[in-house]
Amino acid sequence: MTTVATKPPAQAARPARRKRPKGGGLGRYILVRFLLIIPTIFILVSMVFWLMRTTGDPITAALGGRLSADQLAERIHAAGYDRPVIVQYFEYLGQVFTGNFGTTISTNRPVSEILTTYGAATAELAFYALIVAFMVGIPLGMLAAYLRDKATDATLRIFAILCYATPVFFSGLLFKLVFSVWFKVLPVSGRANTSSELQLQLLPDPTGIYTIDALRTGNPEVIGDVLAHAVLPALALGLLTAGVFLRLVRTNVIGTLGTDYVDAARSRGVNEFRLVSKHAYRPALIPIITVIGLQIALLLGGAVLTETTFEWKGLGFMLIEFIKARDFVAVQGIVALLAVIVAVSNFIVDIIAALIDPRVRY
Amino acid sequence: MTAVATPPKPQQKPKQKKSLFSRLPIVHQLRQSVGLQRGMLVAGLIITALFILTAIFAPILAPFGYSQLRGDEGAFGAQQPPGGQHLLGTTVGGYDVLSRVIWGSQTAIFVIVVAVALSIVAGVLLGLVSGYFGGWLDRILVVICDAVYAFPSLLLAIVMSIVISGGKSDLVGGVFAAAISITVVFIPQYFRVIRAETVRIKAEAYVESARVLGASNSRIMFRHVLRNATRTLPLIFTLNASEAILTLAGLGFIGFGIEPTAAAEWGYDLNKALADVSSGIWWTALFPGLAIVLVVLGITLVGESLNDLADPRLRGRRAAGEESGEIAETSVVPGGTLEAGPGGLVGLEYQRNDIRDTAENDSTENRTEDRL
């Protein structure tokens, strides 16, 4: 059964990729997948809206107790929260559609501005974390699969489970304790120290992604400082995902290592390293890529916790700040944006999987 | 009705050669496993058992109450280093760390049980109805569950706990708020698995025969389909139990925790320890964190082992050999025939696809069907 299941990709994948251009398969598949994003986003945005609204109107939640009843009513009326909820719902949907997520109550800034400012920080963190996860998870996963059931495999599997079992905030705290407090080699928290932060802000139209901005200043001190700040958060968040990657690569490579074409390659004298990294690993990539797409959600959830641990001022950090301030307009905006990111990244992953494996676009 | 019920029974009897004990989910796998795999399973089971025992005997084990601030000799004092009266020191709030770690296991287990029980009931029911009847209800439920599943679970739990408790929590309310928040996250997982199984089993001959015999929909659903669709539940259960602890700790860490006077919760303690770490106070963070890691590790080890044992490709080779010996029924090994599941070996194949990652989407399932 296993051989039947896994054989076709190796034989079919390469010719199919070249011959396929005319086929309606891929085009139609992409279109269908794309259209499927819309209900997903719609459902998530609606869900968040209705759930948040069951707690009452955002203004009472944020300012209740601090303003008199009359003032509250006035603010509620001005913001339109005294209209029927269903009207507000459709208005909100329309606004989201045009990229308008409302105005925060606590800081009175447009939510979309907050999303772009702090989104860059989260993207930067997620990028570094993914690099850590790939660099740790994939080679170790292949090694574990190759040395299956040996001591190395057992150690690596325990390591993978430990990566998953350790909450990011706990590993973050430990890293901080060891590297920042005891050995004092890396900064405790934040994205840059005050002087580099100042230099970065003086840049014309900053990207918000500190690594890029730091490179633009051309000042090696600033670059080093920004990178040093990113090490611990990226490590904490990256290791969480690395554990998942390791398990995933291991399982799938074990599957492909048992196939006939790997045996055939071995009998032709292909060296063992190439055997694992090319012959077994490449066909195993498809399920790996599909699941990596689903890890985006884990990564974003982890980012919220990592950012809080390291005071990394990204979307997750702000989300918690807004929750503390009971500013539910902002919370709703951030959560909706994250939902959109997850939906879109799942779409991209589906497309990549389809490009690699023609069987996907049935 | 009774006529329908009687025929299958005599057929089932020869299968019941194995004792009930050896067919219990974990015991069966324990016997099936060998070497390293058995080691991991046993280690996981021991840790999990310790965790459960700690939770049960927390009142005896813990030297102090979880919200106790003063003993016989006056107040405990804040951030006392480990040693003396307080083996693991005291927190910034002046609680005894050891006591809170021990009491925390009780909170964790309570949340797991409530969350997983609620989500199993809801997820299984929805999945069964959705898969069995199909149609527009099925499509809508699938789209909704996919959307919810794709969502970062922690964010969903945050939103839910805002809804349930407004972000503040008291004694039982806080625990339930956390449990229900986690439930919402898990329902789609049970839904997907049960639905996929239901869709498959619905096409089996015995379901059709039951229908021909005039069995009602509910009877077919609960007696014929559900009983055969629950194979994967212990596995998802263990995976979810560990995720429930992490979600609870995550909620606690970002401030949706249960108040220290209501119950001990590890995530809350870690949140309070965040500031301590910068000043080199390690004991307030280390011990609750280790408790989380250890419990999740234990439960995950059990879940991983179950997963591997259910997967013929990953099961230890010797064990696989024993199983195949059983197929031929030539071996003297007691234990009867290979129980590959309702679909025979095909069932195993499906199971592998279902389990390898419960997240696998419908397109891959369809592909498997095409290939088979």
XYZ file of C-alpha atoms in Angstrom:
734
model
C 0.000 0.000 0.000
C 2.658 2.419 0.964
C 4.594 1.865 -2.202
C 1.525 2.316 -4.324
C 0.749 5.510 -2.510
C 4.135 7.114 -2.765
C 5.465 5.965 -6.099
C 3.610 8.204 -8.531
C 5.056 11.599 -7.487
C 8.630 10.786 -8.412
C 7.677 9.474 -11.789
C 4.907 11.867 -12.559
C 6.158 15.088 -11.033
C 8.817 16.099 -13.479
C 7.149 15.498 -16.826
C 3.911 16.913 -15.512
C 5.482 20.184 -14.552
C 6.744 20.728 -18.061
C 3.768 19.484 -19.989
C 1.057 21.075 -17.914
C 0.895 24.706 -19.094
C -2.172 24.289 -21.303
C -4.206 22.282 -18.780
C -7.078 24.060 -17.078
C -6.083 22.116 -13.982
C -3.751 24.542 -12.302
C -5.533 27.709 -13.319
C -8.863 26.426 -12.165
C -7.362 25.079 -8.969
C -5.813 28.434 -8.108
C -9.091 30.197 -8.840
C -11.092 27.817 -6.651
C -8.594 28.094 -3.824
C -8.615 31.854 -4.140
C -12.386 32.012 -4.026
C -12.336 29.813 -0.942
C -10.357 32.464 0.948
C -13.296 34.837 0.799
C -15.741 32.755 2.862
C -12.921 31.920 5.281
C -12.107 35.551 5.906
C -15.784 36.431 5.967
C -16.531 33.800 8.596
C -13.589 34.757 10.782
C -14.266 38.478 10.617
C -17.963 37.917 11.322
C -17.192 35.556 14.157
C -14.836 38.013 15.794
C -17.333 40.833 15.333
C -20.275 38.998 16.875
C -18.259 37.472 19.674
C -16.739 40.791 20.656
C -20.068 42.523 20.389
C -21.743 40.142 22.832
C -19.674 41.853 25.512
C -21.510 45.109 24.826
C -20.467 48.180 22.917
C -16.749 48.964 22.792
C -17.045 52.415 24.311
C -18.702 51.240 27.516
C -16.121 48.480 27.727
C -13.202 50.874 27.376
C -14.423 53.927 29.203
C -17.246 52.633 31.411
C -16.811 53.834 34.966
C -14.538 56.652 33.907
C -17.184 58.764 32.215
C -20.628 59.742 33.457
C -23.652 57.987 31.965
C -24.526 61.035 29.858
C -21.043 61.385 28.445
C -20.977 57.674 27.646
C -24.295 57.858 25.844
C -23.025 60.823 23.882
C -19.847 59.029 22.829
C -21.797 55.905 21.952
C -24.188 57.925 19.861
C -21.388 59.796 18.103
C -19.674 56.548 17.170
C -22.929 55.015 16.001
C -22.901 52.163 18.497
C -26.533 52.821 19.494
C -27.817 51.636 16.131
C -29.013 48.061 15.626
C -26.076 45.687 15.744
C -26.940 44.211 12.367
C -26.537 47.653 10.748
C -23.187 48.078 12.457
C -22.208 44.621 11.266
C -22.799 45.386 7.621
C -21.105 48.728 7.994
C -18.118 47.010 9.569
C -17.952 44.430 6.784
C -17.964 47.228 4.229
C -15.207 49.039 6.091
C -13.056 45.947 6.399
C -13.517 45.339 2.708
C -11.986 48.743 1.983
C -9.216 48.229 4.517
C -10.701 50.491 7.170
C -10.626 48.756 10.533
C -11.990 51.675 12.573
C -10.327 53.963 15.115
C -8.928 52.806 18.426
C -10.696 54.109 21.483
C -7.753 54.273 23.849
C -5.259 56.013 21.563
C -7.603 57.424 18.918
C -5.465 56.238 16.015
C -6.760 54.446 12.931
C -6.426 50.696 13.436
C -4.987 50.311 9.941
C -2.080 52.591 10.927
C -1.373 50.409 13.956
C -1.518 47.337 11.769
C 1.089 48.643 9.346
C 3.402 50.070 12.022
C 3.464 47.051 14.298
C 2.798 44.459 11.621
C 6.302 45.071 10.268
C 7.798 44.116 13.629
C 5.792 40.909 13.797
C 6.708 40.035 10.229
C 10.377 40.529 11.045
C 10.146 38.298 14.104
C 8.220 35.625 12.209
C 10.780 35.693 9.411
C 13.721 35.150 11.755
C 11.815 32.471 13.630
C 11.095 30.621 10.404
C 14.786 30.717 9.499
C 15.658 29.199 12.876
C 12.915 26.602 12.451
C 14.072 25.579 8.979
C 17.734 25.469 9.936
C 17.088 23.382 13.007
C 14.068 21.333 12.036
C 14.771 20.090 8.533
C 18.357 18.770 8.803
C 17.689 17.233 12.198
C 14.488 15.664 10.905
C 16.358 14.041 8.033
C 19.047 12.830 10.405
C 16.447 11.319 12.736
C 14.727 9.558 9.850
C 18.016 8.173 8.558
C 19.135 6.935 11.963
C 15.676 5.692 12.769
C 15.235 3.883 16.084
C 18.841 4.573 17.054
C 19.884 6.590 20.075
C 20.286 9.738 17.947
C 16.738 9.362 16.714
C 15.423 8.954 20.238
C 17.319 12.022 21.433
C 16.128 14.102 18.507
C 12.542 13.039 18.986
C 12.646 13.941 22.656
C 14.199 17.254 21.647
C 11.346 17.806 19.185
C 8.736 17.048 21.799
C 10.506 19.302 24.275
C 10.471 22.121 21.716
C 6.755 21.699 21.399
C 6.127 21.101 25.090
C 7.950 24.219 26.232
C 5.719 27.260 26.078
C 7.489 30.080 24.199
C 7.236 32.349 27.162
C 8.997 29.820 29.359
C 11.822 29.171 26.910
C 11.981 32.934 26.430
C 12.300 33.462 30.175
C 15.022 30.829 30.405
C 16.973 32.336 27.498
C 16.692 35.741 29.103
C 17.886 34.385 32.408
C 20.880 32.600 30.935
C 22.029 34.875 28.125
C 20.965 38.288 29.353
C 21.064 38.122 33.125
C 23.742 35.564 33.935
C 26.119 35.864 30.976
C 25.052 39.363 29.925
C 25.831 38.695 26.259
C 22.465 39.586 24.742
C 19.932 42.320 25.506
C 17.013 41.473 27.790
C 14.136 42.869 25.746
C 12.997 45.323 23.122
C 13.902 45.612 19.454
C 16.873 47.978 19.728
C 18.500 50.141 22.381
C 17.621 53.787 22.741
C 20.442 55.237 20.673
C 19.890 52.931 17.707
C 16.169 53.459 18.000
C 16.801 57.207 17.649
C 18.977 56.726 14.588
C 16.370 54.478 12.999
C 13.637 57.019 13.553
C 15.640 59.737 11.833
C 15.567 57.751 8.583
C 13.298 59.091 5.856
C 10.216 56.873 5.435
C 11.289 53.941 7.643
C 10.017 50.490 6.696
C 9.411 49.497 10.295
C 11.464 46.385 9.662
C 14.463 47.252 11.818
C 16.924 44.992 10.046
C 16.311 46.736 6.732
C 16.307 50.161 8.341
C 19.519 49.383 10.199
C 21.179 48.295 6.967
C 20.107 51.564 5.433
C 21.815 53.580 8.171
C 24.976 51.711 7.241
C 26.094 52.020 10.862
C 27.583 48.669 11.941
C 26.797 49.388 15.590
C 23.117 49.834 14.852
C 23.019 46.724 12.671
C 24.711 44.660 15.357
C 22.429 46.036 18.020
C 19.262 45.282 16.061
C 20.426 41.774 15.246
C 21.450 41.104 18.846
C 17.971 42.059 19.997
C 16.407 39.644 17.527
C 18.417 36.568 18.542
C 16.565 35.462 21.665
C 12.992 36.101 20.474
C 13.732 34.397 17.162
C 15.278 31.447 18.958
C 12.347 31.074 21.362
C 9.711 31.267 18.650
C 11.786 29.389 16.090
C 12.435 26.401 18.322
C 8.704 26.011 18.941
C 8.144 25.578 15.223
C 11.390 23.666 14.715
C 10.042 20.829 16.833
C 7.035 20.513 14.560
C 9.222 20.602 11.442
C 11.546 17.986 12.819
C 8.722 15.553 13.513
C 7.147 16.234 10.176
C 10.328 15.789 8.153
C 11.203 12.653 10.090
C 7.837 10.975 9.543
C 7.684 11.761 5.851
C 11.291 10.940 5.078
C 10.874 7.595 6.838
C 7.978 7.010 4.467
C 9.971 7.794 1.342
C 13.159 6.064 2.540
C 11.278 2.783 2.345
C 10.343 3.187 -1.304
C 11.727 1.257 -4.228
C 13.318 4.204 -5.965
C 15.438 4.918 -2.908
C 16.570 1.295 -2.929
C 17.246 1.633 -6.642
C 19.307 4.754 -6.089
C 21.260 3.077 -3.309
C 22.022 0.111 -5.545
C 23.311 2.511 -8.171
C 25.819 3.699 -5.614
C 24.363 7.100 -4.788
C 25.992 8.204 -1.574
C 23.922 8.106 1.574
C 23.881 11.851 2.148
C 22.532 12.516 -1.325
C 20.095 9.669 -0.900
C 18.496 11.283 2.118
C 18.749 14.925 1.118
C 17.597 14.492 -2.489
C 15.935 11.175 -3.228
C 14.031 10.753 -0.002
C 13.590 14.334 1.061
C 12.209 15.885 -2.116
C 9.168 13.641 -2.545
C 8.511 14.043 1.165
C 8.280 17.801 0.696
C 4.627 17.943 -0.343
C 3.025 16.917 2.938
C 5.691 18.940 4.705
C 4.784 22.104 2.822
C 1.073 21.581 3.432
C 1.610 21.301 7.135
C 4.069 24.171 7.253
C 1.221 26.316 5.969
C -0.808 25.337 8.973
C 2.093 26.264 11.226
C 1.616 29.919 10.296
C -1.275 29.982 12.744
C 0.903 28.431 15.446
C 3.647 30.898 14.637
C 1.332 33.893 14.949
C -0.133 32.583 18.194
C 3.398 32.041 19.442
C 4.380 35.522 18.285
C 1.799 37.039 20.618
C 3.430 35.299 23.563
C 7.015 35.875 22.380
C 6.415 39.558 21.845
C 4.941 39.884 25.307
C 7.896 38.061 26.837
C 10.508 40.174 25.085
C 8.557 43.439 24.877
C 8.982 43.187 21.111
C 6.615 45.919 20.000
C 4.704 44.067 17.299
C 1.058 43.241 16.728
C 0.977 40.619 19.463
C 2.437 42.971 22.046
C -0.043 45.671 21.050
C -2.884 43.174 21.087
C -2.247 42.438 24.739
C -1.883 46.148 25.498
C -5.220 46.832 23.859
C -6.858 43.969 25.689
C -5.587 45.398 28.949
C -7.023 48.784 27.967
C -10.247 46.980 26.997
C -10.053 48.650 23.589
C -12.055 46.099 21.647
C -12.109 48.010 18.359
C -8.353 47.624 18.140
C -8.488 44.014 19.325
C -11.071 43.238 16.681
C -8.934 44.879 14.004
C -5.748 43.038 14.928
C -7.499 39.679 15.234
C -9.236 40.201 11.882
C -5.937 41.084 10.220
C -4.234 38.002 11.632
C -7.128 35.921 10.313
C -6.596 37.405 6.863
C -2.858 36.677 7.046
C -3.522 33.059 7.990
C -6.064 32.609 5.190
C -3.793 34.171 2.589
C -0.736 32.211 3.663
C -2.732 28.985 3.530
C -3.716 29.930 0.000
C -0.091 30.516 -0.972
C 0.925 27.193 0.540
C -1.813 25.403 -1.380
C -0.561 26.921 -4.600
C 3.040 25.946 -3.891
C 1.921 22.411 -3.090
C 0.009 22.302 -6.364
C 3.022 23.530 -8.319
C 5.212 20.834 -6.809
C 2.750 17.987 -6.999
C 0.415 17.739 -9.976
C -1.778 15.231 -8.144
C -3.039 17.967 -5.862
C -4.957 19.721 -8.642
C -7.337 17.000 -9.443
C -35.466 -3.237 15.780
C -34.509 -6.211 17.863
C -34.239 -8.240 14.705
C -31.551 -5.861 13.492
C -29.635 -6.038 16.710
C -29.344 -9.792 17.035
C -27.641 -10.956 13.827
C -24.287 -9.192 14.330
C -23.814 -10.524 17.851
C -22.970 -14.134 17.138
C -20.493 -12.937 14.548
C -18.762 -10.738 17.032
C -18.191 -13.488 19.518
C -15.275 -15.288 17.907
C -13.469 -11.947 17.710
C -13.642 -11.477 21.446
C -10.920 -13.964 22.144
C -8.768 -11.243 23.586
C -9.681 -10.228 27.079
C -11.344 -6.905 27.579
C -8.238 -5.721 29.439
C -5.883 -6.274 26.547
C -8.214 -4.512 24.172
C -8.290 -1.308 26.249
C -6.787 1.540 24.200
C -3.493 2.052 26.044
C -2.946 -1.535 27.181
C -3.279 -2.797 23.646
C -0.621 -0.402 22.390
C 1.630 -1.152 25.322
C 1.676 -4.806 24.362
C 2.134 -3.991 20.724
C 5.142 -1.730 21.251
C 8.770 -2.767 21.408
C 12.125 -1.280 22.317
C 12.444 2.446 22.109
C 8.805 2.946 21.302
C 7.787 1.081 24.405
C 10.265 3.115 26.414
C 8.735 6.358 25.216
C 5.226 5.124 25.868
C 6.078 3.910 29.352
C 7.924 7.130 30.196
C 4.937 9.119 29.020
C 2.522 7.001 30.996
C 4.606 7.336 34.162
C 4.819 11.114 33.888
C 1.105 11.359 33.156
C 0.279 9.095 36.088
C 2.472 11.195 38.393
C 0.709 14.295 37.169
C -2.719 12.824 37.871
C -1.648 11.562 41.295
C -0.197 14.969 42.170
C -3.472 16.582 41.216
C -5.518 14.148 43.293
C -3.304 14.342 46.353
C -2.493 18.039 46.075
C -4.109 18.829 49.448
C -1.800 16.321 51.153
C 1.355 17.011 49.127
C 1.315 20.783 49.159
C 2.889 22.279 52.289
C 0.661 25.365 52.078
C -2.542 26.501 50.450
C -2.298 28.021 46.963
C -3.460 31.397 48.221
C -1.803 31.209 51.615
C 0.342 34.242 52.423
C 1.278 33.633 56.038
C 2.159 30.621 58.117
C 2.542 30.085 61.838
C 5.538 32.398 61.945
C 3.913 35.328 60.194
C 3.960 36.354 56.552
C 6.048 34.332 54.084
C 7.651 37.390 52.571
C 8.044 38.025 48.845
C 10.709 36.535 46.582
C 12.347 34.462 49.307
C 15.048 32.241 47.786
C 14.573 28.470 47.916
C 15.432 26.729 51.169
C 14.204 26.401 54.716
C 10.483 26.588 55.115
C 9.944 27.237 51.403
C 11.686 24.525 49.429
C 11.279 26.368 46.138
C 11.103 29.912 47.489
C 8.229 32.360 47.364
C 6.790 34.448 44.547
C 6.668 38.187 44.141
C 3.145 38.047 45.538
C 4.397 36.179 48.616
C 2.995 32.746 47.783
C 4.908 29.518 48.298
C 6.194 28.377 44.887
C 6.131 24.644 45.629
C 2.555 24.756 46.858
C 1.413 26.687 43.830
C 3.145 24.297 41.472
C 1.435 21.326 43.136
C -1.976 22.967 43.286
C -1.551 24.051 39.687
C -1.769 20.445 38.557
C -5.309 20.325 39.915
C -6.353 23.362 37.907
C -4.676 21.985 34.804
C -6.378 18.627 35.037
C -9.736 20.194 35.704
C -9.424 22.409 32.653
C -8.270 19.503 30.471
C -11.140 17.281 31.517
C -13.811 19.925 31.050
C -12.363 21.223 27.785
C -11.773 17.875 26.168
C -15.066 16.383 27.341
C -17.042 19.339 26.019
C -15.242 19.390 22.696
C -15.519 15.632 22.202
C -19.269 15.720 22.759
C -19.821 18.733 20.535
C -17.284 17.783 17.881
C -18.372 14.166 17.623
C -22.064 15.042 17.398
C -21.510 17.695 14.761
C -19.132 15.522 12.778
C -21.485 12.571 12.866
C -24.533 14.544 11.790
C -22.581 16.484 9.195
C -20.896 13.460 7.679
C -23.952 11.240 7.794
C -26.531 13.555 6.319
C -24.246 15.596 4.077
C -25.877 18.318 2.014
C -25.782 22.035 2.662
C -25.454 21.668 6.437
C -22.337 19.602 5.909
C -20.816 22.117 3.549
C -21.467 25.050 5.848
C -20.117 23.218 8.886
C -17.007 22.180 6.991
C -16.271 25.712 5.850
C -16.846 27.099 9.343
C -14.712 24.463 10.991
C -11.936 24.927 8.464
C -11.977 28.635 9.101
C -11.895 28.178 12.862
C -9.207 25.529 12.559
C -6.969 27.791 10.536
C -7.229 30.472 13.173
C -4.455 30.833 15.743
C -5.941 28.902 18.647
C -4.587 31.232 21.272
C -6.262 34.236 19.655
C -9.555 32.409 19.524
C -9.178 31.455 23.153
C -8.430 35.091 24.009
C -11.548 36.284 22.193
C -13.630 33.588 23.857
C -12.404 34.433 27.310
C -13.164 38.107 26.712
C -16.672 37.039 25.756
C -17.169 34.643 28.632
C -15.636 36.454 31.522
C -14.860 39.897 30.167
C -11.204 39.071 30.771
C -11.636 38.799 34.522
C -12.194 35.613 36.350
C -13.351 34.349 39.706
C -13.249 30.891 41.252
C -15.165 28.415 39.107
C -15.959 30.980 36.427
C -12.302 31.448 35.564
C -11.656 27.751 35.193
C -14.754 27.298 33.070
C -13.958 30.338 30.971
C -10.558 28.860 30.193
C -12.038 25.427 29.526
C -14.747 26.717 27.201
C -12.276 28.925 25.349
C -10.150 25.858 24.701
C -13.222 23.816 23.767
C -14.088 26.139 20.927
C -10.605 25.684 19.540
C -10.796 21.896 19.670
C -14.279 21.253 18.289
C -13.124 21.520 14.660
C -10.471 18.841 15.207
C -12.932 16.260 16.465
C -15.414 17.379 13.878
C -13.006 16.798 11.007
C -11.853 13.389 12.106
C -15.298 12.050 12.939
C -16.771 13.508 9.780
C -14.110 11.950 7.589
C -14.625 8.564 9.246
C -18.398 8.873 9.006
C -18.285 9.662 5.318
C -16.123 6.590 4.793
C -18.132 4.226 7.018
C -21.399 5.415 5.551
C -20.442 3.650 2.331
C -19.650 0.349 4.059
C -21.832 -2.614 3.292
C -22.981 -3.130 6.861
C -24.406 0.355 7.025
C -26.355 -0.254 3.875
C -27.622 -3.564 5.180
C -28.737 -1.895 8.366
C -30.613 0.636 6.313
C -32.194 -2.066 4.199
C -33.311 -3.768 7.366
C -35.085 -0.575 8.287
C -32.862 0.765 11.041
C -33.524 4.389 11.873
C -30.997 7.092 11.064
C -30.170 7.681 14.688
C -29.631 3.979 15.260
C -27.305 3.679 12.294
C -25.464 6.825 13.328
C -24.880 5.919 16.939
C -24.672 2.168 16.761
C -23.079 1.363 13.423
C -21.164 4.462 12.464
C -20.108 6.061 15.734
C -18.766 2.877 17.256
C -16.509 2.349 14.304
C -15.500 5.961 13.970
C -14.008 6.399 17.413
C -10.728 4.584 16.810
C -8.706 7.765 16.475
C -10.235 9.553 19.452
C -7.715 8.426 22.119
C -4.970 9.800 19.947
C -6.553 13.187 19.403
C -7.463 13.197 23.052
C -3.848 12.975 24.150
C -2.700 15.525 21.605
C -5.438 17.886 22.702
C -4.824 17.402 26.383
C -1.283 18.688 25.977
C -2.467 21.537 23.801
C -5.096 22.400 26.403
C -2.399 22.835 29.036
C -0.365 25.053 26.732
C -3.394 27.148 25.830
C -4.368 27.499 29.472
C -0.831 28.548 30.357
C -0.787 30.948 27.404
C -4.046 32.519 28.526
C -2.691 32.787 32.046
C 0.542 34.302 30.824
C -1.127 37.140 28.938
C -3.321 37.965 31.899
C -6.482 35.964 31.345
C -5.483 33.618 34.057
C -7.349 32.548 37.070
C -6.810 34.904 39.994
C -4.261 33.579 42.513
C -6.887 33.593 45.234
C -9.200 31.395 43.140
C -6.801 28.650 42.093
C -3.130 28.095 41.299
C -2.328 28.398 37.613
C 1.147 27.976 36.141
C 0.744 30.504 33.335
C -0.311 33.203 35.772
C 2.734 32.506 37.934
C 5.011 32.751 34.906
C 3.444 36.072 33.999
C 4.247 37.383 37.475
C 7.753 35.941 37.170
C 8.466 37.888 33.967
C 9.758 40.906 35.890
C 11.685 38.765 38.398
C 13.855 37.240 35.714
C 15.491 40.550 34.795
C 16.728 40.875 38.363
C 18.093 37.331 38.407
C 15.307 35.725 40.440
C 14.998 32.366 38.752
C 12.944 30.185 41.056
C 9.614 31.894 40.464
C 9.831 31.224 36.723
C 11.686 27.930 36.601
C 9.409 25.672 38.625
C 5.960 26.467 37.227
C 7.544 26.408 33.755
C 9.128 23.022 34.367
C 5.783 21.736 35.582
C 4.183 22.740 32.279
C 6.992 21.243 30.230
C 6.974 17.984 32.153
C 3.232 17.447 31.947
C 3.030 18.354 28.269
C 6.057 16.157 27.607
C 4.439 13.206 29.367
C 1.121 13.488 27.602
C 2.755 14.143 24.238
C 4.984 11.083 24.631
C 1.881 8.978 25.124
C 0.171 10.630 22.160
C 3.207 10.287 19.893
C 3.611 6.635 20.755
C -0.053 5.933 20.090
C 0.292 7.756 16.801
C 3.327 5.763 15.741
C 1.775 2.471 16.783
C -1.300 3.231 14.743
C 0.857 3.932 11.703
C 2.212 0.787 10.083
C 5.115 2.672 8.581
C 6.222 4.097 11.879
C 5.473 1.173 14.152
C 8.558 -0.607 15.434
C 9.642 -3.212 12.913
C 9.512 -6.187 15.213
C 6.009 -5.349 16.283
C 4.966 -5.072 12.669
C 6.387 -8.513 12.073
C 4.396 -9.953 14.930
C 1.267 -8.413 13.560
C 1.815 -9.845 10.129
C 2.411 -13.214 11.721
C -1.017 -12.886 13.173
C -2.560 -12.320 9.795
C -1.448 -15.705 8.555
C -2.542 -17.254 11.810
C 0.349 -19.609 11.568
C 2.174 -18.254 14.559
C 1.663 -19.593 18.008
C 1.499 -16.085 19.351
C -1.810 -15.801 21.136
C -4.019 -12.930 20.178
C -6.109 -13.963 17.221
C -6.370 -12.086 13.971
C -5.107 -8.758 12.905
C -7.552 -6.095 13.844
C -6.836 -3.621 11.168
C -10.110 -1.839 11.640
C -13.449 -1.986 9.910
C -12.011 -1.646 6.452
C -9.419 -4.373 6.854
C -6.025 -3.269 5.582
C -7.699 -0.488 3.669
C -8.855 0.788 7.012
C -5.277 0.955 8.171
C -4.342 2.879 5.118
C -7.067 5.391 5.793
C -6.179 5.564 9.388
C -2.645 6.453 8.512
C -3.815 9.283 6.371
C -6.220 10.488 8.986
C -3.755 10.393 11.776
C -0.489 11.449 10.278
C -1.832 14.839 10.589
C -5.393 15.483 11.518
C -4.931 18.757 9.780
C -4.715 17.169 6.388
C -7.275 18.791 4.207
C -10.064 17.279 2.232
C -8.223 17.416 -1.050
C -5.608 14.973 0.175
C -8.299 12.642 1.424
C -9.953 12.638 -1.928
C -6.658 11.919 -3.545
C -6.177 8.876 -1.382
C -9.570 7.616 -2.357
C -8.775 8.107 -6.001
C -5.580 6.166 -5.679
C -7.149 3.320 -3.802
